């Protein structure tokens, strides 16, 4: 089974900071990776599909990169609305999520 | 506007059963894979199951295989999750989600999610 490991688990940052979250897969998943943002009590929101594709309506400060086993989500300049938990997901007939990264205000 | 709306959650005893319906609208339901994803209280997301466009292909996470059944009714634009032999560890918010199209015979990531329905398994 493919497993995804996100790092860090918690990230403290300030408005305006550039932040990067990493997701590592236990085997090659090509570009079949997505990133989500989730706020408390809400459903996840798709940000990035197929490793680097920006979902419609998502601000351009979000970007994704990587392929194979290592992927990153970058937020170029943090905004107050960005403090949330972020998940990576390998999507396929069998799917799995990373454990999540909580982005907190420093 | 794309909408998916789950219902059917509630309190059930260990060993019991529950059926979760999900009503979809605003898109051509029969053209997309659909999924169920759950989230235990205070925990991360866990993919549960998915189903292809005509219901001929279904996949499950190991922990629910043989106990849960995903199905769909394309005439009624509805997705279902039949949950049997429920355990305490199945307690979670269950989300219904539409999968993004990929152009391949495989599902894309969920791009539209319902608000979730809480299932609590407890005596």
XYZ file of C-alpha atoms in Angstrom:
229
model
C 0.000 0.000 0.000
C 1.141 3.519 -0.800
C 1.623 5.776 2.216
C 2.045 9.544 2.253
C 4.054 11.394 4.895
C 3.691 15.141 5.264
C 6.216 17.427 6.917
C 6.089 19.330 9.063
C 3.041 18.236 11.076
C 2.688 21.762 12.452
C 3.992 24.981 10.958
C 3.973 28.401 12.644
C 4.217 31.373 10.312
C 3.255 35.017 9.930
C 1.164 36.891 7.404
C 3.332 37.591 4.365
C 5.635 34.599 4.905
C 6.450 32.094 2.184
C 5.768 28.567 3.392
C 6.354 25.118 1.965
C 4.796 21.811 2.946
C 6.293 18.525 1.761
C 4.554 15.249 0.971
C 6.539 12.070 0.394
C 5.148 8.848 -1.062
C 6.467 5.379 -0.317
C 6.511 4.547 -4.036
C 6.302 6.302 -7.385
C 2.879 7.869 -7.878
C 3.844 9.918 -10.967
C 1.793 13.118 -10.702
C -1.356 11.616 -9.167
C -1.280 13.913 -6.166
C -3.662 16.581 -4.916
C -3.569 19.164 -2.127
C -6.489 20.263 0.051
C -7.146 22.991 2.593
C -9.505 22.277 5.488
C -10.833 24.666 8.111
C -12.471 23.498 11.369
C -15.974 22.135 10.867
C -15.778 22.469 7.086
C -15.290 20.099 4.180
C -11.879 20.027 2.507
C -11.299 22.345 -0.442
C -9.314 21.164 -3.468
C -6.371 23.484 -4.180
C -4.045 21.566 -6.505
C -4.693 18.545 -8.715
C -2.215 16.352 -10.575
C 0.710 17.744 -8.545
C 0.813 21.227 -10.057
C -2.579 22.067 -11.573
C -4.223 25.024 -9.844
C -7.926 24.373 -9.275
C -10.248 27.019 -10.664
C -10.879 29.873 -8.243
C -7.844 29.140 -6.063
C -5.527 32.148 -5.575
C -2.285 32.082 -7.519
C -0.233 32.365 -4.314
C -0.793 28.603 -4.009
C 1.416 26.378 -6.138
C 2.323 22.713 -6.269
C 5.327 20.895 -7.641
C 6.976 17.498 -7.768
C 6.506 14.086 -9.268
C 7.372 10.510 -8.421
C 7.741 10.378 -4.634
C 8.334 13.955 -3.474
C 5.900 16.826 -3.724
C 5.571 20.328 -2.309
C 2.806 22.831 -1.706
C 3.995 26.432 -1.524
C 2.084 29.486 -0.403
C 4.038 32.477 -1.679
C 2.713 35.126 0.719
C 0.521 33.962 3.572
C -2.819 35.669 4.011
C -4.982 35.563 7.170
C -7.444 33.236 5.429
C -4.708 30.643 4.788
C -4.321 29.462 8.377
C -5.833 25.991 8.215
C -4.877 22.336 7.921
C -3.475 21.070 4.628
C -3.601 17.502 3.298
C -1.986 15.803 0.359
C -3.791 12.930 -1.347
C -2.713 10.270 -3.801
C -5.771 9.795 -5.996
C -6.399 6.638 -7.965
C -8.721 3.631 -7.759
C -7.165 3.181 -4.299
C -6.563 6.475 -2.578
C -4.766 7.691 0.525
C -4.252 10.952 2.393
C -1.273 12.328 4.235
C -1.675 12.906 7.971
C -2.097 16.658 7.581
C -0.110 19.831 8.305
C -1.591 22.421 10.633
C -0.567 25.939 9.643
C -0.745 28.204 12.667
C -0.277 31.904 13.229
C 3.095 32.692 14.805
C -24.224 24.957 -9.124
C -22.676 21.620 -8.188
C -24.042 20.243 -4.930
C -23.678 16.981 -3.048
C -25.700 16.529 0.126
C -25.266 13.627 2.530
C -27.797 12.452 5.053
C -28.534 9.409 7.190
C -25.990 9.788 9.962
C -26.765 9.125 13.585
C -26.079 6.987 16.625
C -25.859 3.233 16.088
C -24.794 0.385 18.350
C -21.703 -1.693 17.646
C -22.570 -4.437 15.195
C -25.422 -2.392 13.752
C -26.045 -1.055 10.256
C -26.607 2.334 8.676
C -27.176 3.517 5.111
C -25.926 6.912 4.012
C -27.532 8.501 0.930
C -25.978 11.360 -0.999
C -28.022 13.490 -3.381
C -26.127 15.112 -6.252
C -27.150 17.985 -8.498
C -25.709 20.566 -10.855
C -23.607 18.161 -12.923
C -24.022 15.077 -15.108
C -23.878 12.544 -12.275
C -23.506 9.505 -14.529
C -20.261 10.904 -16.009
C -18.145 10.984 -12.853
C -16.546 8.701 -10.320
C -17.867 9.323 -6.810
C -16.236 8.759 -3.424
C -16.807 8.532 0.303
C -14.200 10.005 2.651
C -14.415 10.035 6.451
C -12.838 11.953 9.299
C -12.829 10.686 12.856
C -13.219 13.372 15.551
C -10.023 15.398 15.771
C -8.249 13.211 13.206
C -7.227 13.398 9.566
C -8.997 12.456 6.375
C -9.414 8.801 5.375
C -10.553 7.656 1.959
C -13.263 4.990 2.367
C -14.507 3.910 -1.069
C -15.096 4.964 -4.646
C -17.242 3.851 -7.566
C -16.957 4.390 -11.288
C -19.486 5.994 -13.564
C -21.717 2.982 -14.223
C -21.165 1.250 -10.901
C -19.215 -1.652 -12.386
C -15.999 -0.849 -10.507
C -15.818 -0.326 -6.742
C -12.843 0.010 -4.420
C -12.547 0.080 -0.635
C -9.992 0.823 2.059
C -8.929 -2.414 3.756
C -10.553 -1.524 7.088
C -14.086 -1.474 5.627
C -13.865 -4.050 2.826
C -16.488 -6.748 3.380
C -18.500 -4.546 5.772
C -19.308 -1.457 3.678
C -20.873 -1.341 0.208
C -20.821 1.661 -2.106
C -23.492 1.931 -4.780
C -25.144 4.483 -7.022
C -28.426 5.122 -8.815
C -27.715 7.227 -11.880
C -31.413 7.641 -12.640
C -31.877 9.301 -9.249
C -28.485 11.120 -9.154
C -27.752 9.393 -5.868
C -24.788 7.749 -4.177
C -25.067 5.388 -1.217
C -22.878 3.846 1.469
C -24.297 0.780 3.201
C -22.411 0.232 6.449
C -22.792 -3.104 8.241
C -21.070 -4.647 11.268
C -20.220 -1.178 12.509
C -17.427 -0.718 15.019
C -16.511 2.083 17.401
C -13.582 2.982 15.134
C -16.044 3.746 12.313
C -17.214 6.812 14.273
C -16.559 9.772 11.979
C -17.981 12.487 9.784
C -18.654 10.874 6.406
C -18.264 13.022 3.312
C -19.720 12.294 -0.118
C -17.621 13.730 -2.938
C -17.625 14.064 -6.702
C -14.329 13.107 -8.318
C -12.721 15.407 -10.831
C -12.590 14.059 -14.376
C -9.207 12.927 -15.665
C -9.764 11.809 -19.238
C -8.494 8.390 -18.131
C -10.428 5.383 -16.828
C -9.485 6.314 -13.266
C -10.816 8.832 -10.743
C -9.438 12.289 -10.227
C -9.319 13.914 -6.808
C -12.589 14.854 -5.114
C -13.416 18.393 -6.211
C -16.885 18.906 -4.715
C -17.682 17.743 -1.199
C -20.822 17.635 0.884
C -21.021 19.130 4.347
C -20.637 15.695 5.947
C -22.854 13.552 8.129
C -21.789 12.305 11.564
C -21.941 8.597 12.323
C -21.442 7.625 15.955
C -21.006 3.965 16.863
C -21.503 3.500 20.584
C -23.496 1.466 23.063
